[in-house]
Coordinates of C-alpha atoms and ligand atoms in Angstrom, one line a residue:
M102 CA 95.4 125.3 68.3
V103 CA 92.3 126.7 70.0
A104 CA 93.0 129.0 73.0
A105 CA 92.8 127.2 76.3
R106 CA 89.4 127.5 78.0
I107 CA 87.3 125.9 80.7
T108 CA 83.6 125.7 81.3
V109 CA 82.6 126.8 84.8
N110 CA 79.0 126.4 85.9
G111 CA 77.9 126.2 82.3
K112 CA 79.8 129.2 81.0
E113 CA 83.0 129.0 79.0
A114 CA 85.9 131.1 80.1
P115 CA 89.5 131.6 78.8
I116 CA 92.3 130.3 81.0
S117 CA 94.6 133.2 80.0
P118 CA 96.1 135.2 81.7
A119 CA 96.6 132.6 84.4
A120 CA 100.1 131.2 84.7
P121 CA 100.6 127.6 83.8
H122 CA 101.1 126.7 87.5
T123 CA 97.9 128.6 88.6
T124 CA 95.6 126.2 90.4
V125 CA 91.9 125.9 89.6
L126 CA 91.3 127.4 93.1
D127 CA 93.2 130.6 92.4
F128 CA 91.7 130.8 88.9
L129 CA 88.2 130.6 90.3
R130 CA 88.8 133.1 93.1
E131 CA 90.4 135.6 90.8
R132 CA 87.2 135.4 88.7
G133 CA 85.1 136.2 91.7
L134 CA 83.9 132.7 92.4
T135 CA 85.0 132.9 96.0
G136 CA 82.7 130.1 97.2
T137 CA 85.7 127.8 96.6
K138 CA 87.9 128.4 99.6
E139 CA 91.5 127.9 100.5
G140 CA 92.0 126.2 103.9
C141 CA 95.4 124.5 103.5
A142 CA 96.4 124.5 99.8
E143 CA 97.8 120.9 100.2
G144 CA 94.8 118.6 99.8
E145 CA 94.1 118.1 103.4
C146 CA 90.9 120.1 104.2
G147 CA 88.6 119.9 101.2
A148 CA 87.5 123.6 101.4
C149 CA 88.4 123.9 97.8
S150 CA 86.4 120.9 96.5
V151 CA 84.8 121.3 93.0
L152 CA 83.0 118.9 90.7
V153 CA 84.6 117.8 87.4
A154 CA 82.7 116.0 84.6
R155 CA 84.7 112.8 84.0
P156 CA 84.2 109.5 82.2
G157 CA 81.7 107.5 84.3
V158 CA 81.8 104.0 85.5
N159 CA 78.1 103.3 85.2
K160 CA 77.0 106.3 83.1
P161 CA 78.7 108.2 80.4
T162 CA 79.7 111.0 82.9
D163 CA 80.4 111.0 86.6
W164 CA 80.5 114.2 88.6
V165 CA 83.8 113.7 90.4
A166 CA 84.9 115.9 93.4
V167 CA 88.6 117.0 93.4
N168 CA 90.8 119.4 95.3
A169 CA 90.9 122.6 93.3
C170 CA 94.0 123.7 95.2
L171 CA 96.1 120.9 93.6
V172 CA 95.1 120.9 90.0
P173 CA 96.6 123.4 87.5
V174 CA 93.7 125.1 85.7
A175 CA 95.6 124.5 82.4
A176 CA 95.1 120.8 83.1
L177 CA 91.3 121.4 82.7
D178 CA 91.6 122.9 79.2
G179 CA 88.4 122.0 77.4
Q180 CA 86.8 120.5 80.5
E181 CA 83.7 121.3 82.5
I182 CA 83.5 122.0 86.2
V183 CA 80.8 123.0 88.7
T184 CA 81.5 125.0 91.9
S185 CA 79.3 125.5 94.9
E186 CA 77.8 128.6 93.2
G187 CA 76.8 126.5 90.2
L188 CA 74.8 124.0 92.3
A189 CA 72.0 126.4 93.3
T190 CA 69.5 127.3 90.6
V191 CA 69.3 131.0 89.8
G192 CA 65.7 132.3 89.6
E193 CA 64.1 135.5 88.2
P194 CA 66.1 138.7 88.8
G195 CA 65.4 139.9 92.4
T196 CA 64.5 136.4 93.7
P197 CA 66.9 134.3 95.7
P198 CA 68.4 131.2 94.1
T199 CA 66.9 127.9 94.9
L200 CA 69.3 125.8 96.9
H201 CA 70.5 122.5 95.6
P202 CA 69.2 119.6 97.7
V203 CA 72.5 119.0 99.4
Q204 CA 72.8 122.8 100.2
E205 CA 69.2 122.7 101.5
E206 CA 69.9 119.8 103.8
M207 CA 73.1 121.3 105.1
A208 CA 71.2 124.5 105.9
V209 CA 68.1 123.0 107.6
R210 CA 70.1 120.5 109.7
G211 CA 72.6 123.0 111.0
G212 CA 75.5 121.6 109.0
S213 CA 77.0 125.0 108.5
Q214 CA 78.2 127.4 111.2
C215 CA 81.0 129.8 110.2
G216 CA 80.5 128.4 106.7
Y217 CA 84.1 128.3 105.6
C218 CA 84.1 124.6 104.9
T219 CA 80.6 124.4 103.6
P220 CA 81.1 125.0 99.9
G221 CA 83.7 122.2 99.9
F222 CA 81.4 119.9 101.8
V223 CA 78.5 120.6 99.5
C224 CA 80.6 119.8 96.4
S225 CA 81.9 116.5 97.9
M226 CA 78.3 115.7 99.0
A227 CA 76.9 116.5 95.6
A228 CA 79.4 114.1 93.9
E229 CA 78.1 111.3 96.2
Y230 CA 74.5 112.5 95.6
Y231 CA 74.9 112.0 91.9
R232 CA 76.9 108.7 92.2
P233 CA 74.7 106.6 89.8
D234 CA 74.7 103.4 92.0
R235 CA 74.2 105.2 95.3
C236 CA 70.5 104.5 95.6
A237 CA 70.5 101.2 93.7
H238 CA 73.0 99.5 96.0
G239 CA 73.5 99.8 99.7
H240 CA 76.7 98.9 101.5
G241 CA 77.2 95.6 99.6
D242 CA 74.4 94.6 97.2
A243 CA 71.4 94.8 99.5
D244 CA 68.8 97.5 99.9
P245 CA 70.5 100.6 101.4
A246 CA 67.8 100.9 104.0
D247 CA 68.7 97.4 105.3
T248 CA 72.5 98.0 105.4
A249 CA 72.8 101.5 106.9
D250 CA 75.4 101.8 109.5
A251 CA 77.4 104.6 111.1
E252 CA 79.2 105.2 107.8
H253 CA 76.5 104.4 105.3
G254 CA 73.1 106.2 105.2
P255 CA 69.7 104.6 104.5
N256 CA 69.9 106.6 101.3
G257 CA 73.1 104.7 100.2
F258 CA 75.3 107.7 101.0
D259 CA 78.9 106.6 101.8
L260 CA 80.2 108.9 104.4
H261 CA 83.7 108.3 103.1
A262 CA 82.8 110.6 100.3
L263 CA 83.4 113.3 102.8
S264 CA 86.7 111.9 104.3
G265 CA 88.7 114.7 102.6
N266 CA 86.6 117.5 104.1
L267 CA 87.4 119.0 107.5
C268 CA 85.1 121.2 109.6
R269 CA 86.3 123.0 112.8
C270 CA 82.9 124.2 113.9
T271 CA 79.9 121.8 113.6
G272 CA 81.2 118.6 115.2
Y273 CA 80.2 116.6 112.1
R274 CA 76.9 115.1 113.3
P275 CA 74.7 117.7 111.6
I276 CA 76.8 117.2 108.4
R277 CA 76.3 113.5 108.6
D278 CA 72.5 114.1 109.2
A279 CA 72.4 116.2 106.0
A280 CA 74.3 113.6 104.0
F281 CA 72.0 110.8 105.2
A282 CA 68.9 112.9 104.4
V283 CA 69.4 113.7 100.8
G284 CA 67.0 111.9 98.4
E285 CA 67.4 110.9 94.7
P286 CA 68.0 113.5 92.0
T287 CA 64.8 114.4 90.2
D288 CA 64.3 113.7 86.5
D289 CA 64.6 117.4 85.6
D290 CA 67.8 117.9 87.6
P291 CA 70.3 119.3 85.0
L292 CA 73.4 117.8 86.6
A293 CA 71.7 114.4 86.8
Q294 CA 70.7 114.7 83.1
R295 CA 74.3 115.8 82.2
R296 CA 75.5 112.3 83.3
E297 CA 73.7 110.8 80.3
Q298 CA 76.0 112.6 77.8
S299 CA 79.7 112.0 77.4
P300 CA 82.1 114.2 79.3
P301 CA 84.2 116.6 77.3
A302 CA 87.0 114.8 75.4
P303 CA 90.6 115.6 76.4
V304 CA 92.0 118.3 74.2
A305 CA 95.6 118.8 73.1
T306 CA 96.9 121.9 75.0
E307 CA 99.8 124.2 74.4
Y308 CA 99.5 127.0 76.9
T309 CA 102.4 129.4 77.4
Q310 CA 102.6 132.4 79.7
D311 CA 105.8 134.2 80.9
D312 CA 108.2 131.6 79.4
S313 CA 106.4 128.7 81.1
T314 CA 104.4 126.1 79.1
F315 CA 101.8 123.5 79.9
L316 CA 101.4 120.8 77.3
R317 CA 99.1 118.0 76.6
K318 CA 99.3 115.7 73.6
N319 CA 96.5 113.4 72.3
T320 CA 98.5 110.2 72.2
L321 CA 101.2 108.3 74.1
A322 CA 103.4 108.2 71.0
E323 CA 103.3 112.0 70.7
T324 CA 103.9 112.4 74.4
L325 CA 106.9 110.2 74.4
E326 CA 108.4 112.1 71.4
L327 CA 107.9 115.3 73.3
L328 CA 109.6 113.9 76.3
R329 CA 112.5 112.8 74.2
E330 CA 112.9 116.4 73.0
R331 CA 112.2 117.8 76.5
P332 CA 113.6 115.3 79.1
D333 CA 113.6 118.2 81.5
A334 CA 109.8 118.5 81.4
V335 CA 107.8 117.8 84.5
V336 CA 105.3 115.0 84.0
V337 CA 102.0 115.5 85.8
A338 CA 99.1 113.0 86.2
G339 CA 96.5 113.7 89.0
S340 CA 98.7 116.4 90.5
T341 CA 98.1 115.4 94.1
D342 CA 101.9 115.4 94.7
Y343 CA 102.8 118.0 92.1
G344 CA 100.2 120.5 93.4
V345 CA 101.7 120.3 96.9
E346 CA 105.1 121.0 95.4
V347 CA 103.8 124.1 93.6
N348 CA 101.9 125.5 96.5
I349 CA 104.1 124.7 99.5
R350 CA 107.5 124.4 98.0
S351 CA 106.9 127.1 95.2
R352 CA 108.0 124.7 92.5
R353 CA 107.9 126.4 89.1
A354 CA 108.6 124.3 86.0
D355 CA 109.5 125.7 82.5
C356 CA 107.6 122.9 80.9
V357 CA 104.9 120.7 82.3
V358 CA 103.5 117.7 80.4
A359 CA 100.1 116.3 81.4
I360 CA 99.6 112.6 80.9
D361 CA 96.4 112.0 82.9
R362 CA 94.0 111.7 80.0
L363 CA 96.2 109.6 77.7
P364 CA 93.9 106.7 76.6
E365 CA 96.9 104.3 76.5
L366 CA 97.5 104.9 80.2
R367 CA 93.8 104.5 81.1
E368 CA 93.1 100.9 80.2
L369 CA 92.3 98.2 82.6
R370 CA 92.5 94.6 81.1
V371 CA 91.9 91.4 82.9
E372 CA 93.4 88.4 81.2
S373 CA 93.8 84.8 82.2
D374 CA 97.3 85.3 83.7
V375 CA 97.5 89.0 84.4
I376 CA 95.6 92.2 85.3
E377 CA 97.0 95.2 83.6
I378 CA 96.1 98.5 85.2
G379 CA 96.8 101.8 83.3
A380 CA 99.1 104.1 85.2
A381 CA 96.9 107.1 84.8
L382 CA 93.6 105.6 86.0
T383 CA 92.7 107.2 89.2
L384 CA 92.5 105.1 92.4
T385 CA 88.8 105.6 92.5
E386 CA 88.4 104.4 89.0
I387 CA 90.5 101.3 89.7
E388 CA 88.6 100.7 93.0
R389 CA 85.2 100.8 91.2
R390 CA 86.3 98.9 88.1
L391 CA 88.0 96.1 89.9
D392 CA 85.1 96.0 92.4
G393 CA 87.0 93.8 94.9
D394 CA 88.6 91.4 92.3
V395 CA 92.0 92.0 93.9
P396 CA 91.3 91.9 97.6
L397 CA 94.7 93.4 98.6
L398 CA 94.0 96.4 96.4
A399 CA 90.5 96.6 97.8
E400 CA 92.0 96.7 101.3
L401 CA 94.5 99.4 100.3
F402 CA 92.1 102.0 98.7
P403 CA 90.0 103.0 101.7
Q404 CA 93.3 103.6 103.6
F405 CA 94.9 105.7 100.9
A406 CA 94.3 109.4 101.6
S407 CA 90.7 110.6 101.2
R408 CA 88.1 110.1 98.4
L409 CA 89.0 113.6 97.1
I410 CA 92.6 112.7 96.7
R411 CA 91.8 109.2 95.3
N412 CA 89.7 110.9 92.7
G413 CA 92.9 112.4 91.3
A414 CA 95.7 110.2 92.5
T415 CA 97.1 107.6 90.1
L416 CA 99.3 104.5 90.6
G417 CA 101.8 106.0 88.1
G418 CA 102.1 109.1 90.3
N419 CA 102.5 107.0 93.5
L420 CA 105.3 105.0 91.9
G421 CA 106.6 108.0 90.0
T422 CA 107.4 110.0 93.2
G423 CA 109.2 107.0 94.6
S424 CA 108.4 107.9 98.1
P425 CA 109.5 105.2 100.7
I426 CA 106.2 105.7 102.5
G427 CA 103.9 105.5 99.5
D428 CA 101.1 103.0 100.2
S429 CA 100.8 101.3 96.8
P430 CA 104.4 99.9 96.6
P431 CA 104.2 97.5 99.6
V432 CA 100.9 96.1 98.2
L433 CA 102.2 95.8 94.6
L434 CA 105.4 94.2 95.9
A435 CA 103.4 91.6 97.7
L436 CA 101.4 91.0 94.5
E437 CA 104.7 90.6 92.6
A438 CA 103.6 93.3 90.2
S439 CA 105.8 94.6 87.4
L440 CA 105.8 98.0 85.6
V441 CA 105.5 98.5 81.9
L442 CA 107.9 101.4 81.2
A443 CA 107.6 103.2 77.8
D444 CA 109.8 105.7 76.0
A445 CA 110.0 106.8 72.4
D446 CA 112.1 103.7 71.5
G447 CA 109.6 101.2 72.9
E448 CA 108.6 99.4 76.1
R449 CA 110.2 97.2 78.7
E450 CA 108.8 95.4 81.7
V451 CA 110.5 95.7 85.1
P452 CA 109.6 93.8 88.2
L453 CA 108.6 96.3 90.9
A454 CA 111.1 94.6 93.2
E455 CA 113.9 95.8 90.9
Y456 CA 112.4 99.3 90.2
F457 CA 113.5 101.3 93.2
T458 CA 117.3 102.0 93.4
G459 CA 117.5 104.6 96.2
Y460 CA 115.7 107.3 98.0
R461 CA 113.2 108.6 95.4
Q462 CA 115.3 107.0 92.7
S463 CA 114.4 104.3 90.3
V464 CA 115.6 102.5 87.1
R465 CA 113.2 104.8 85.1
R466 CA 115.2 106.8 82.5
P467 CA 114.6 110.4 81.6
G468 CA 111.8 110.6 79.0
E469 CA 110.4 107.2 80.2
L470 CA 106.9 106.9 81.6
I471 CA 105.2 104.2 83.6
R472 CA 102.4 103.0 81.2
A473 CA 100.9 100.3 83.3
V474 CA 101.1 98.1 86.3
R475 CA 100.9 94.3 85.7
V476 CA 99.6 92.1 88.5
P477 CA 100.2 88.4 87.7
L478 CA 97.4 85.8 88.3
P479 CA 96.4 83.7 90.1
L480 CA 96.4 85.8 93.3
S481 CA 97.6 84.4 96.6
P482 CA 94.5 83.7 98.7
V483 CA 95.6 85.0 102.1
T484 CA 96.2 88.8 101.9
A485 CA 96.3 91.8 104.2
F486 CA 97.4 95.4 104.2
H487 CA 98.2 96.9 107.5
K488 CA 98.8 100.7 107.5
I489 CA 100.1 101.9 110.8
A490 CA 99.4 105.7 111.0
K491 CA 98.3 108.2 113.6
R492 CA 94.8 108.5 112.2
R493 CA 92.5 105.8 110.9
F494 CA 91.9 107.7 107.6
D495 CA 93.6 110.3 105.5
D496 CA 97.1 110.0 107.1
I497 CA 100.5 109.1 105.9
S498 CA 101.9 105.7 107.0
S499 CA 104.5 105.4 109.7
V500 CA 104.9 101.8 108.5
A501 CA 102.9 99.8 105.9
V502 CA 103.0 96.0 105.6
A503 CA 101.3 94.0 102.8
F504 CA 101.1 90.2 102.9
A505 CA 100.2 87.7 100.2
L506 CA 100.4 84.1 101.3
D507 CA 99.6 80.7 99.8
I508 CA 98.7 78.4 102.7
E509 CA 97.8 74.8 101.7
D510 CA 97.0 72.1 104.2
G511 CA 98.3 74.3 107.0
T512 CA 101.7 74.9 105.4
V513 CA 102.9 78.1 103.9
R514 CA 103.8 77.3 100.3
K515 CA 104.6 80.9 99.3
A516 CA 105.0 84.2 101.1
R517 CA 105.3 87.6 99.6
I518 CA 105.7 90.6 102.0
G519 CA 106.0 94.2 101.0
L520 CA 107.2 96.9 103.4
G521 CA 107.0 100.7 103.4
G522 CA 108.4 103.2 105.8
V523 CA 111.4 101.1 107.0
A524 CA 114.1 101.9 104.4
A525 CA 115.0 104.5 101.8
T526 CA 112.8 102.6 99.3
P527 CA 109.8 100.2 99.7
I528 CA 111.3 96.7 100.1
R529 CA 110.4 93.0 100.1
A530 CA 110.8 91.3 103.5
L531 CA 112.9 88.5 102.0
A532 CA 114.3 87.0 105.2
T533 CA 110.8 86.8 106.7
E534 CA 109.4 85.3 103.5
A535 CA 112.1 82.6 103.8
A536 CA 111.3 82.1 107.5
L537 CA 107.7 81.3 106.6
E538 CA 108.0 79.3 103.4
G539 CA 107.7 75.5 103.8
K540 CA 106.7 75.9 107.5
P541 CA 103.4 75.2 109.2
W542 CA 101.2 78.3 109.6
S543 CA 101.5 77.9 113.4
A544 CA 102.0 80.2 116.3
E545 CA 105.6 79.0 116.7
T546 CA 106.5 79.7 113.0
V547 CA 104.8 83.0 113.1
E548 CA 106.4 84.1 116.4
A549 CA 109.8 83.2 115.0
A550 CA 109.1 84.9 111.7
A551 CA 107.8 88.0 113.5
R552 CA 111.2 88.2 115.2
V553 CA 112.9 88.2 111.8
L554 CA 110.4 90.7 110.4
R555 CA 111.2 93.1 113.3
G556 CA 114.8 93.1 112.0
E557 CA 113.9 93.9 108.3
G558 CA 114.9 97.2 106.8
T559 CA 116.6 100.1 108.6
P560 CA 113.7 102.1 110.1
M561 CA 114.5 105.6 111.3
D562 CA 113.3 107.9 114.0
D563 CA 111.3 110.9 112.9
H564 CA 108.3 113.0 113.9
R565 CA 105.8 110.2 112.9
A566 CA 107.4 107.3 114.8
S567 CA 110.6 106.0 116.4
S568 CA 112.6 103.3 114.8
L569 CA 111.8 101.0 117.7
Y570 CA 108.1 101.5 117.3
R571 CA 108.3 100.9 113.5
S572 CA 110.2 97.6 114.1
A573 CA 107.7 96.5 116.8
M574 CA 104.8 97.3 114.4
L575 CA 106.3 95.0 111.8
G576 CA 106.3 92.1 114.1
Q577 CA 102.8 92.9 115.4
S578 CA 101.5 93.0 111.9
L579 CA 102.4 89.4 111.3
L580 CA 101.0 88.3 114.6
K581 CA 97.8 90.1 113.8
L582 CA 97.6 88.4 110.4
H583 CA 98.0 85.0 112.0
A584 CA 95.3 85.8 114.6
Q585 CA 93.0 87.0 111.8
T586 CA 93.6 84.0 109.5
T587 CA 94.0 81.0 111.7
E588 CA 90.3 80.4 111.9
A589 CA 89.8 80.9 108.2
V590 CA 92.7 78.6 107.2
S591 CA 91.9 75.8 109.6
S592 CA 88.2 75.8 108.7
Ligands
FAD758 C1 96.4 115.2 101.3 C2 97.2 114.1 100.7 C3 97.1 112.8 101.2 C4 97.9 111.8 100.7 N1 97.8 110.6 101.2 C5 98.5 109.6 100.7 C6 98.4 108.3 101.2 O1 97.6 108.0 102.1 N2 99.2 107.3 100.7 C7 100.1 107.6 99.7 O2 100.8 106.7 99.2 N3 100.2 108.8 99.1 C8 99.4 109.8 99.6 N4 99.5 111.0 99.0 C9 100.4 111.3 97.9 C10 99.8 111.3 96.5 O3 98.4 111.4 96.6 C11 100.1 110.0 95.8 O4 101.5 109.8 95.7 C12 99.5 109.8 94.4 O5 99.4 108.5 94.0 C13 100.2 110.6 93.3 O6 99.5 110.4 92.1 P1 99.3 111.7 91.1 O7 98.7 111.1 89.9 O8 98.5 112.7 91.8 O9 100.8 112.2 90.9 P2 101.3 113.5 90.4 O10 101.3 114.5 91.5 O11 100.7 113.9 89.1 O12 102.8 113.1 90.0 C14 103.7 112.7 91.1 C15 105.1 112.3 90.5 O13 105.0 111.1 89.7 C16 105.4 111.3 88.4 N5 104.5 110.6 87.5 C17 103.1 110.6 87.5 N6 102.6 109.7 86.7 C18 103.7 109.1 86.1 C19 103.8 108.0 85.2 N7 102.8 107.4 84.6 N8 105.1 107.6 84.8 C20 106.2 108.2 85.4 N9 106.1 109.2 86.3 C21 104.9 109.6 86.7 C22 105.3 112.8 88.1 O14 106.3 113.2 87.2 C23 105.6 113.4 89.5 O15 107.0 113.5 89.7 C24 98.7 112.1 99.6 C25 98.8 113.4 99.0 C26 98.0 114.4 99.6 C27 98.1 115.8 99.0
FES759 S1 92.6 124.2 100.3 FE1 92.6 122.5 101.7 S2 92.3 120.8 100.4 FE2 92.4 122.5 99.0
FES760 S1 81.3 125.4 109.6 FE1 83.0 126.4 110.3 S2 84.7 125.2 109.5 FE2 82.9 124.1 109.1

């Protein structure tokens, strides 16, 4: 097997002697590429953002910004990244480099003061600069210049591309000015040209240092055999949870198995009666590929962490951690999703409603992976996802409620409600569903059902919210849905 290596700013470098748990951030800084900064080491600030060449949605390659503080460098064996240093073009010896257009705009518009956050901002900004459909489509399908608003520039720049980047100095307006001022990449721009070729293929990796090993196999079958032999191995996909464990809780595993590039976990199939979503597709990939076809998922994605996190995070990881405050389980419960679980002996399908068995526990056996999430069709037409959190974006839920209702001729034919943050596991609001089904979608029904909903689960008091607040928010959520939908249903 070829020694593990990574291409950084066009130059190949060996990963050795980094430990298997070493993050891309630490690897870069140890090699003198100190433009990539550490602000928090837990995916919250974006100071460590770098660009990775990944399979594109509209072109062979997309430049995708990720948090270098969360991803083990061994996970990028054979891959290609660009840091803030690699964006500028180096000139003749003795002459200063030519700034990249996003760096130039940040400089001339005062988007950088102490400068600590700036390399991360320019990498996130560059990813959006190179998004192939940025200039072609505005917010919706119209000309960007006609649809610009506070969060979308006349150049098609989606400000949410920067939702994972924090700055404590500039007050953000100059940064937004810079983002909304960048033009289109020129024809001779090397990173724009790079999008026309395929990204590096995933490579099998076996990287060992100091009794600790990072492994990647080429196929699902090989991976499942490996997990049969090593049921103690830690499985890693986008590493947005695992990276926090490594950095903040000093988790050190003897054996880590990467599954994020397995082709069998990266398919998205739409059939007449089901949509099957590969467990290792990133949330950004699902969001762009479904393009609003599942409205409840489309409502979830912008409320899930930041673009930087969504560029790495997977549904398999969100369900794999089994957190009671994960945002995808309530939505997937309302959609009546099931999980395809695979191990070396075969596959089985488990309804998500039967998957969680206790706090961070599930029916998943050692050596078993989530291969895909299956969403049955047709979808219920009335849906909503209400995430109650302290900040509008990039925050963890205090409570999350997802609704999927069939309302015909003013009567609720079917109600599915998923809840997060009110019990040791995500749950269905079964009593509330029963209180709604067969009843008119009226203020009286909804008020009675909201009282039932307030009593669902066993919400607790913690630093995010009191149990009383959580219960109150459940009821409010149904009242809000009724207020939002009454007009649409009656018209
Ligand atoms: C700053 C920040 C903000 C966040 N915000 C949110 C938020 O708003 N909402 C939210 O719900 N979460 C949030 N998270 C948590 C995290 O991003 C999600 O849980 C994400 O979906 C994890 O996916 P991953 O691929 O990165 O998982 P990883 O970190 O790679 O893995 C997580 C766990 O799942 C297991 N796993 C991964 N894939 C599979 C699979 N296919 N089969 C079986 N097990 C698997 C792994 O073994 C591991 O135990 C946030 C995290 C950070 C750092
Ligand atoms: S250092 Fe803050 S997100 Fe990585
Ligand atoms: S310029 Fe100082 S943190 Fe952003």
